[in-house]
Tab-separated table of C-alpha atoms in Angstrom:
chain	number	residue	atom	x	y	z
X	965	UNK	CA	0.000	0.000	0.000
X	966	UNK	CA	1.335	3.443	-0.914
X	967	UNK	CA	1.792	5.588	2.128
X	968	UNK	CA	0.098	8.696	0.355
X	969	UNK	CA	-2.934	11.006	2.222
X	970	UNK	CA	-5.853	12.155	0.109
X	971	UNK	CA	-7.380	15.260	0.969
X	972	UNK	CA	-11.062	13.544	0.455
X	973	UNK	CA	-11.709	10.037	1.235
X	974	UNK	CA	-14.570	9.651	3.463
X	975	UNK	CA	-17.949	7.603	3.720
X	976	UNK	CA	-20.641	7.771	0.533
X	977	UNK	CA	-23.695	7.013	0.524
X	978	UNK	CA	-25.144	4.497	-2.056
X	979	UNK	CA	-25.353	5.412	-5.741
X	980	UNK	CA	-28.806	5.854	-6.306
X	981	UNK	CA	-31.451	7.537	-4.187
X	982	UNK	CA	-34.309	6.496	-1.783
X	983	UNK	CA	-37.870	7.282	-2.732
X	984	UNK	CA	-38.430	10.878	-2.310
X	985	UNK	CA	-35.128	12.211	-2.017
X	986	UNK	CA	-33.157	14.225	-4.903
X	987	UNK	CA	-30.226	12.304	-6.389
X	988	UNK	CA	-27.032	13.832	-5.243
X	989	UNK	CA	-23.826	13.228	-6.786
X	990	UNK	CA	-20.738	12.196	-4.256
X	991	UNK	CA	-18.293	14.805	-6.039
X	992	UNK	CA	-15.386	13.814	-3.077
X	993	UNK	CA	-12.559	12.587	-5.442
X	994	UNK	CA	-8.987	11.336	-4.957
X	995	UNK	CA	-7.617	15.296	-5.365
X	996	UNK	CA	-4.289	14.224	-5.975
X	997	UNK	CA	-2.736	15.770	-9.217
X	998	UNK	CA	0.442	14.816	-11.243
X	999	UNK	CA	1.982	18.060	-12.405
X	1000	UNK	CA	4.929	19.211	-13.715
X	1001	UNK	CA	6.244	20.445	-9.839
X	1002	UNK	CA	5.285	17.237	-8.047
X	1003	UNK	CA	3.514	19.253	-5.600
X	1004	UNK	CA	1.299	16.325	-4.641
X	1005	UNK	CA	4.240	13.527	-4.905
X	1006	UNK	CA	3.036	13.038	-8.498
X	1007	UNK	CA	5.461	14.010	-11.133
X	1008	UNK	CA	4.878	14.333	-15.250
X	1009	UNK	CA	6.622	11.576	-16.441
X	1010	UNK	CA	5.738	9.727	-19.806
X	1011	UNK	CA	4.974	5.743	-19.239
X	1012	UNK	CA	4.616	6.195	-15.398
X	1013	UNK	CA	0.586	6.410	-15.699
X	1014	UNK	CA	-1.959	4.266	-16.997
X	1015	UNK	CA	-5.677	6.241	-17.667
X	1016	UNK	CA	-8.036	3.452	-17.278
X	1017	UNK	CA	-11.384	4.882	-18.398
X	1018	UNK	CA	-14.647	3.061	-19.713
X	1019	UNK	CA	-15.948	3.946	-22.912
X	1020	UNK	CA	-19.453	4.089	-21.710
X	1021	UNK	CA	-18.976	6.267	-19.307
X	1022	UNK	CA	-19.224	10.071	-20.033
X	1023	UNK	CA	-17.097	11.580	-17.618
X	1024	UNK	CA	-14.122	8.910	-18.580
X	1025	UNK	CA	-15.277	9.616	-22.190
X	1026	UNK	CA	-13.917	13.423	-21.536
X	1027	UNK	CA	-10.311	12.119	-20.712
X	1028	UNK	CA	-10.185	9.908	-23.649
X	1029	UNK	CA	-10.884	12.586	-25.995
X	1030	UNK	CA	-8.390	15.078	-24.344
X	1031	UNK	CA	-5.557	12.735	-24.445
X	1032	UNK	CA	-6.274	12.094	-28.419
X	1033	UNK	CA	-6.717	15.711	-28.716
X	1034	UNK	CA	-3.370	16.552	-27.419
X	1035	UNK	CA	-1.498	13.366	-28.823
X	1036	UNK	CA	-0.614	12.087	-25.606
X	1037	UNK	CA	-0.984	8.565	-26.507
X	1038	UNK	CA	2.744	7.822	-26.256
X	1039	UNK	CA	3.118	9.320	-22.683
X	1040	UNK	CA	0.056	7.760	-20.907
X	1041	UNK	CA	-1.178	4.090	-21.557
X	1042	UNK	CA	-5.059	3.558	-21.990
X	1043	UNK	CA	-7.370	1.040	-20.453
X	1044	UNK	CA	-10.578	0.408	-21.416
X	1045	UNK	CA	-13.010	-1.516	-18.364
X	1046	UNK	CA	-15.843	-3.155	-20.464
X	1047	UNK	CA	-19.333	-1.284	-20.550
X	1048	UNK	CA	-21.171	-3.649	-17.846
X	1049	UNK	CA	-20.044	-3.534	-14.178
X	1050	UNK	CA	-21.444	-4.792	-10.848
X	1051	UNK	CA	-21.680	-2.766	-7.334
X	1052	UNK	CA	-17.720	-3.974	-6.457
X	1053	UNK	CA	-15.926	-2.373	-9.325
X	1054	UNK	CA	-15.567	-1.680	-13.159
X	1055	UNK	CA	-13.745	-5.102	-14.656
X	1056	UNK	CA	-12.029	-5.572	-17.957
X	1057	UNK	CA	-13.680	-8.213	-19.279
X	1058	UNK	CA	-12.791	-6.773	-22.828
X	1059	UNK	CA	-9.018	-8.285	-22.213
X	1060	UNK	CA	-8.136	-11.295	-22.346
X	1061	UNK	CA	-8.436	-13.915	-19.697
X	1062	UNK	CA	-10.069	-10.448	-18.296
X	1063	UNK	CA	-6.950	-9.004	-17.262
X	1064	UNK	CA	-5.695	-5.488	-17.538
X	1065	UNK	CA	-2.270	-6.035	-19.738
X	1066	UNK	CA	-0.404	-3.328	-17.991
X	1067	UNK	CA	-1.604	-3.504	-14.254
X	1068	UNK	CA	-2.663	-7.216	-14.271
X	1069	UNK	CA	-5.620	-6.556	-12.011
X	1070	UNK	CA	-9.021	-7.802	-13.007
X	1071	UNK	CA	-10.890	-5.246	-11.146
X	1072	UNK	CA	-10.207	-1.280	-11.302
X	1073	UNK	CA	-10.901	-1.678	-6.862
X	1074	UNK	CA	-7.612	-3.346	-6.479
X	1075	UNK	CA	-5.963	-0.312	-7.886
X	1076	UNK	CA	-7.613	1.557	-5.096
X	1077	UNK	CA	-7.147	-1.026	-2.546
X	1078	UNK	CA	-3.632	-0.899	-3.546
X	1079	UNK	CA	-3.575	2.757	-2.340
X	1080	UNK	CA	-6.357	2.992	0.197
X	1081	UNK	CA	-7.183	-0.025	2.239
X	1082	UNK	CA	-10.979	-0.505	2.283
X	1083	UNK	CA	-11.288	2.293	0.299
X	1084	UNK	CA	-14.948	3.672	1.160
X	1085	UNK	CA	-16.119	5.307	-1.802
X	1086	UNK	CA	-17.268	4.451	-5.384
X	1087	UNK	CA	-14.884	3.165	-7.407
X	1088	UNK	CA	-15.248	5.383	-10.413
X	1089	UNK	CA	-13.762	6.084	-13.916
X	1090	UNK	CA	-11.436	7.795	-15.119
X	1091	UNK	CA	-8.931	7.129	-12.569
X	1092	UNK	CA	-5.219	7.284	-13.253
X	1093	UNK	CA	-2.619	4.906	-12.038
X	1094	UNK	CA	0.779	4.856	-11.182
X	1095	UNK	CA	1.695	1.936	-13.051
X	1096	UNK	CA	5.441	0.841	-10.958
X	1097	UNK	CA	3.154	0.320	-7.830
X	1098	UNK	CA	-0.379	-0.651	-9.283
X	1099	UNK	CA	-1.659	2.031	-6.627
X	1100	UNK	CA	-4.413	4.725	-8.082
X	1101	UNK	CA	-3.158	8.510	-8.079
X	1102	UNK	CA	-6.870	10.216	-8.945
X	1103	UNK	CA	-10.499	10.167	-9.832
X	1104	UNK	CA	-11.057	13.617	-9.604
X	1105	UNK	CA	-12.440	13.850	-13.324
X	1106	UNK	CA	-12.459	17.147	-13.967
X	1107	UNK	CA	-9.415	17.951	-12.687
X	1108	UNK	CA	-7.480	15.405	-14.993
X	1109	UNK	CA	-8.565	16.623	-18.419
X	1110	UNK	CA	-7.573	20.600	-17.121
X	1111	UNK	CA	-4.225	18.793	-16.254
X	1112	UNK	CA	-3.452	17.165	-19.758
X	1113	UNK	CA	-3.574	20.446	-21.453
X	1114	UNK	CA	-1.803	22.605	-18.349
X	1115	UNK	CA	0.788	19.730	-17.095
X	1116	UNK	CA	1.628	18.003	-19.629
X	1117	UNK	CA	2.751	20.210	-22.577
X	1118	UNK	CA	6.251	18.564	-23.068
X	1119	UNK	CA	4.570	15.862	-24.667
X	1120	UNK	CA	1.971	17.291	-26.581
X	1121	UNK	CA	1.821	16.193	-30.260
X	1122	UNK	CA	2.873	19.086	-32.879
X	1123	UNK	CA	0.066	20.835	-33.510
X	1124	UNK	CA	-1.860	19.991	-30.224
X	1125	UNK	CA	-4.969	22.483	-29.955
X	1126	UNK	CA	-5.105	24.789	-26.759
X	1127	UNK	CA	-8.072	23.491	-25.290
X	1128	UNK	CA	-7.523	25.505	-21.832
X	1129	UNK	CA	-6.286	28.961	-23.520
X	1130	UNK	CA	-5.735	31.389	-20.870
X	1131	UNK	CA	-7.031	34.378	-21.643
X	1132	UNK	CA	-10.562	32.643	-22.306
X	1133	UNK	CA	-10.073	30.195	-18.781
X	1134	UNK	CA	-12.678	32.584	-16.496
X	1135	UNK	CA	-15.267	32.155	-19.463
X	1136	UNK	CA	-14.465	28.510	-19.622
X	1137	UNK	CA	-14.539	27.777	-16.231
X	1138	UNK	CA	-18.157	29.556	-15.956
X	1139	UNK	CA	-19.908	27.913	-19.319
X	1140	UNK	CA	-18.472	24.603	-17.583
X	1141	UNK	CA	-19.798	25.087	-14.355
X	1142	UNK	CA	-23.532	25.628	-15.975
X	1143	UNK	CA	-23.335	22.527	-18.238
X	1144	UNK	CA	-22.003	20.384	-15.603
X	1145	UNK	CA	-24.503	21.334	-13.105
X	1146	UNK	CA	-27.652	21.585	-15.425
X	1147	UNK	CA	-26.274	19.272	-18.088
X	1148	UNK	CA	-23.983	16.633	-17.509
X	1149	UNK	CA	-25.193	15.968	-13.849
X	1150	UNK	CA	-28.914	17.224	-14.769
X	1151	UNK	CA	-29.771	13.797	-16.587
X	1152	UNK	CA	-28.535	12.118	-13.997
X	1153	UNK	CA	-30.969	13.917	-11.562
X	1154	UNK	CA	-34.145	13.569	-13.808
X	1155	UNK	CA	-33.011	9.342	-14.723
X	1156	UNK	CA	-32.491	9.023	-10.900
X	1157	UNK	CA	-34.775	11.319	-9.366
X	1158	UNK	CA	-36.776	9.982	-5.947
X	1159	UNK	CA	-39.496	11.821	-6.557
X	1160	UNK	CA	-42.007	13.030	-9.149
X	1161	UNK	CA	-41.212	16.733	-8.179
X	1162	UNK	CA	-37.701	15.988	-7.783
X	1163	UNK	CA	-38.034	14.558	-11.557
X	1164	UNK	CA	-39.787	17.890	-12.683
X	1165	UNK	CA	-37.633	20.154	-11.368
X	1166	UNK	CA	-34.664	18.930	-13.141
X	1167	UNK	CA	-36.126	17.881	-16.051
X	1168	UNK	CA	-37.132	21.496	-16.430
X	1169	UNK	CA	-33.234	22.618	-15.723
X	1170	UNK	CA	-32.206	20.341	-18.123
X	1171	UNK	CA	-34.526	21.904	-20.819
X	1172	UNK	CA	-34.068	25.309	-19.694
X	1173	UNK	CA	-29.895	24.732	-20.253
X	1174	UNK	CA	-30.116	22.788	-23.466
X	1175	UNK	CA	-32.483	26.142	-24.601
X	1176	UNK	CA	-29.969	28.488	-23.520
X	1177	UNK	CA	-27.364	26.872	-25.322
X	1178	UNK	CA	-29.444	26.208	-28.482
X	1179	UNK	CA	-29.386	30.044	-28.597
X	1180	UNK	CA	-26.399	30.478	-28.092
X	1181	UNK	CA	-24.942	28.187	-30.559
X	1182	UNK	CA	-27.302	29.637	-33.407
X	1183	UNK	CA	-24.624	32.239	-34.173
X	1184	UNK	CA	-21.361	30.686	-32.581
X	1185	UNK	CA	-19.496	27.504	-33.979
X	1186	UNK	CA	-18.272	26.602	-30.776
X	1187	UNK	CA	-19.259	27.382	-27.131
X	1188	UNK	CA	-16.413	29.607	-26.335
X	1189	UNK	CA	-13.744	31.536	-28.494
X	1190	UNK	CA	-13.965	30.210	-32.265
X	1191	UNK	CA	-11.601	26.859	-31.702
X	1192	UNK	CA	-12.600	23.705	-29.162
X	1193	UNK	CA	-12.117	24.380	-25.841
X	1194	UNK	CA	-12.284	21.945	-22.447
X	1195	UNK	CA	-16.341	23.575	-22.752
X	1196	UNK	CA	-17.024	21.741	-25.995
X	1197	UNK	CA	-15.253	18.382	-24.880
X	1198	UNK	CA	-17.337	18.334	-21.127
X	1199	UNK	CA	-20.938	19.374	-23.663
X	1200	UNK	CA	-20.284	16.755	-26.422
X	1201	UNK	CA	-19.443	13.687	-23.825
X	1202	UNK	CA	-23.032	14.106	-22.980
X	1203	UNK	CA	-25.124	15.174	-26.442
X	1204	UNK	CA	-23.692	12.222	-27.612
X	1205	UNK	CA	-25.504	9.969	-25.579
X	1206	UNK	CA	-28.299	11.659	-25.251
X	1207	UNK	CA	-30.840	10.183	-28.131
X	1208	UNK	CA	-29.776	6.657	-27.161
X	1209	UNK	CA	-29.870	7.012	-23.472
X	1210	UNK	CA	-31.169	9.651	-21.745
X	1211	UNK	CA	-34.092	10.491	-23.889
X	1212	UNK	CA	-35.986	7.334	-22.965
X	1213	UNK	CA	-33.865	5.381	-20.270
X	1214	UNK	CA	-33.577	8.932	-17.910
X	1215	UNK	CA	-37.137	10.028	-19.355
X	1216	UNK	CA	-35.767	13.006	-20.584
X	1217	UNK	CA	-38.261	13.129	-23.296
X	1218	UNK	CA	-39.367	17.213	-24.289
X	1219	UNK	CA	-36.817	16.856	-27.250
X	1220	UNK	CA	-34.322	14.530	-28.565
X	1221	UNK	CA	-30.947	16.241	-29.636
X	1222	UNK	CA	-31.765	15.433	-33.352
X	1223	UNK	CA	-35.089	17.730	-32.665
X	1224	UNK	CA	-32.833	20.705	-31.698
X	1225	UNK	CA	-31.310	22.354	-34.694
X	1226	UNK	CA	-28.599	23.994	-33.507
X	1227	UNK	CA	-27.362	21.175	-30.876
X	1228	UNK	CA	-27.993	18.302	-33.401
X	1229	UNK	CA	-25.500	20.284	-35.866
X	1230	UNK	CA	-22.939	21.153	-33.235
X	1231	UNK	CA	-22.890	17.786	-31.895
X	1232	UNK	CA	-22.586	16.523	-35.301
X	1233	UNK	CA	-19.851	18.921	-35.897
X	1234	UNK	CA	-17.624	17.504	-33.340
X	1235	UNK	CA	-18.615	13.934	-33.952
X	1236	UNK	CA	-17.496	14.481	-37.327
X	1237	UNK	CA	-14.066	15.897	-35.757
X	1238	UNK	CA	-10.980	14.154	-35.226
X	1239	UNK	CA	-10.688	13.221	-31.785
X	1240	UNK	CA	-14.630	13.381	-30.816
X	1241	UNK	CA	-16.759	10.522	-32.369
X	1242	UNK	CA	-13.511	8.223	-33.252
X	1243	UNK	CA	-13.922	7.952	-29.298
X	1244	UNK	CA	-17.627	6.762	-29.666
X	1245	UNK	CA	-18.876	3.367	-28.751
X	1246	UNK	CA	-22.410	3.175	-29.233
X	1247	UNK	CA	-23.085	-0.311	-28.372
X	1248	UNK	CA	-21.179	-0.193	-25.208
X	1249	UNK	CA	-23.045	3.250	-23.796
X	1250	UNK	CA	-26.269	1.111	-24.764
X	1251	UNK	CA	-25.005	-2.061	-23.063
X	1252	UNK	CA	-24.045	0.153	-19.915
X	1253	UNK	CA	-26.843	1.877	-18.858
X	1254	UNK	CA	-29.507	-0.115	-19.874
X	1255	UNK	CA	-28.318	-3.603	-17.906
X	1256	UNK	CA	-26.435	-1.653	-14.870
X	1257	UNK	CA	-29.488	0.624	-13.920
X	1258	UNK	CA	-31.493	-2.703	-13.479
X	1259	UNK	CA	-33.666	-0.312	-10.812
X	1260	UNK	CA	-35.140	2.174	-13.706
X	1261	UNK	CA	-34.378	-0.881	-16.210
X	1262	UNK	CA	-35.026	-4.192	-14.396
X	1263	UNK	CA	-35.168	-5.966	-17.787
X	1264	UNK	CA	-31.789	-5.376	-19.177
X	1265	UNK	CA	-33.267	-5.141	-22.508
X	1266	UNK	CA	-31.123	-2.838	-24.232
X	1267	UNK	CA	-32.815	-0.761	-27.746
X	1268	UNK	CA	-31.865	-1.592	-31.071
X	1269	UNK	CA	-31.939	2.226	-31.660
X	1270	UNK	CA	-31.686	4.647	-32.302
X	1271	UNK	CA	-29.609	4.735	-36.038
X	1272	UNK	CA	-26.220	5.853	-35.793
X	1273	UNK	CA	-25.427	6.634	-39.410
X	1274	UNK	CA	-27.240	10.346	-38.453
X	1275	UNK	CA	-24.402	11.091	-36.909
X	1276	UNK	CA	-23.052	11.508	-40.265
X	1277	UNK	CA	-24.815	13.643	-42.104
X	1278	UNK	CA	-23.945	16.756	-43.115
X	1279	UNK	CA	-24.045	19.300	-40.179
X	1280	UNK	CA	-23.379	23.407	-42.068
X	1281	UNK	CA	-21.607	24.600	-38.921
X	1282	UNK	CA	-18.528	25.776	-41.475
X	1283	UNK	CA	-21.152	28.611	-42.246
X	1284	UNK	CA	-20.583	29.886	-38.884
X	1285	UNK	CA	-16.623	30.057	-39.060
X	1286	UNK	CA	-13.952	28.942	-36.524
X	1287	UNK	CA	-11.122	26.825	-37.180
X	1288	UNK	CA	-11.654	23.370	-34.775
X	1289	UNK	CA	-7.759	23.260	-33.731
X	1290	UNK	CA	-6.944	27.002	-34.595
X	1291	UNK	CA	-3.555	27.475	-35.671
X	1292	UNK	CA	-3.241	23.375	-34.689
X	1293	UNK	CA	-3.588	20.046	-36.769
X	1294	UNK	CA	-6.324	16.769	-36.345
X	1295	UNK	CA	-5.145	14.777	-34.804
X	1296	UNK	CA	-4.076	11.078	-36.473
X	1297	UNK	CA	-6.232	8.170	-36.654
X	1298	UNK	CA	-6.528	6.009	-33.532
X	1299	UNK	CA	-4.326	3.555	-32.933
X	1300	UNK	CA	-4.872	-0.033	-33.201
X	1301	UNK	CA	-6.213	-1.412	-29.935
X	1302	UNK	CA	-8.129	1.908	-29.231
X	1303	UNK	CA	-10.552	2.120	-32.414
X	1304	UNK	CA	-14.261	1.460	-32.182
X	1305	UNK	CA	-16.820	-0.171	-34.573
X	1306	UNK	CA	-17.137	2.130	-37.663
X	1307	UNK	CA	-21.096	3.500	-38.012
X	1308	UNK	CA	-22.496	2.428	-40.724
């Protein structure tokens, strides 16, 4: 066991919520950060770390984009748990003899045991892992994505995109803040919601966001500045999913994206981008939320639908302007071992 502190390992409570009650998210994280000063005991070092993030999860989803964003493939290893998980841990079932090649650990818990014994809270993706001792460094999602693009600039691929650029960071920070809260965690409150005012309340956040940013997308290619910023990457992680999930599975049913113009072409804008939808798994965000959340699911049955291939179609968000990577390049095609199925 690694003899490091956290500043935020306590108690949680379980993952969904009790009749009547709001769902809450348990935002205490591993704060830990690897950085370029080691302030934390964590220095930048390329093949140290291993990201182990689940393709079906959103939030993980975020750190896989970043890292093919900024070419960082070559510094810090990937691991993919498969889509279907029970209350214990995230496996990787997708490896064989389900083994992670790199840590040799069947469940993502024994990287936390390794640094926390009886580690109390959820054992969540992304994490990253020190790979010499097998022992987890952080969870704290949004923290890791900011830190790929601030920390980790020595090994940024030529013609990486500035996805954090400072002078636009307090505008950022604040269009982040609103999707997160109303967005990203406001599915999430309407799918789990204890209540049928608890449900209405957020399911009238979530509309009132998505209409906000509908607007504000009619004239603007991208949410802020006119290249992709960490905004863009923390939206698209959950538009994506949003026809084939949380329409129907988290009843968040006034619109689909694809009934949205403005959205439905933005999100098809950075599907269509380098780096965005090469990231996409369809099948496995299916397979994930429809047999996990057996308590708004208890079937399993996961939907045929809805047809990928729209993700394809033209989109017109050129019309607009803005260059995706600014004065930057695409990045190259994923690698073999980290593609997904090709839509059809």
């Amino acid at each position: 066991m690694v003899e490091r502190e956290t500043k935020s390992i306590h108690t949680t409570p379980g993952k969904y919520v009790e009749p009547g009650q709001d769902y809450d998210r348990d935002t205490q994280y591993i704060e830990d950060r690897i950085t370029t000063d080691a302030r934390d005991g964590w220095p930048v070092e390329a093949g140290r770390y291993r990201l182990i993030a689940a393709r079906a999860c959103p939030w993980a989803n975020r750190a896989i984009i970043v890292r093919r964003l900024l070419g960082l493939e070559d510094a810090i290893s990937l691991g993919t748990p498969g889509p279907v998980h029970d209350e214990r841990s995230w496996t990787f079932d997708l490896d064989p003899d389900g083994v992670d090649p790199v840590l040799g650990i069947e469940r993502l818990q024994d990287a936390y045991f390794a640094r926390f014994r009886d580690y109390p809270r959820g054992i969540t993706v992304p994490a990253i892992v020190d790979v010499p001792t097998g022992a987890v460094v952080t969870n704290n999602f949004p923290q890791i994505t900011l830190d790929f693009s601030t920390q980790w600039t020595q090994f940024h691929r030529d013609g990486a995109p500035d996805l954090y650029p400072e002078a636009l960071r307090s505008e950022i920070d604040e269009v982040a803040e609103l999707i997160y809260q109303d967005v990203n965690n406001g599915v999430y409150r309407a799918g789990f919601a204890g209540s049928q005012r608890s449900y209405e309340r957020a399911y009238t956040t979530l509309f009132s966001r998505l209409d906000w940013l509908e607007d504000r997308l009619s004239t603007q290619r991208f949410l802020v500045g006119d290249t992709i910023t960490e905004a863009d990457v923390r939206l698209f992680t959950t538009l994506v999913r949003f026809d084939a999930v949380y329409h129907g599975h988290f009843k968040c049913n006034r619109n689909k994206l694809s009934e949205l113009p403005a959205l439905w072409g933005y999100a098809r804008d950075l599907f269509q981008t380098p780096g965005f939808g090469d990231t996409i798994d369809f099948q496995q965000i299916k397979d994930h939320y429809y047999q996990v959340h057996r308590d708004i699911n208890p079937s399993g049955i996961v939907p045929l639908g809805p047809d990928a291939s729209a993700w394809l179609t033209e989109h017109g968000r050129e019309e607009l302007g803005g260059r995706p990577f600014g004065d930057g390049t695409p990045p190259a095609p994923p690698r073999d071992g980290e593609k997904v199925p090709s839509i059809r």
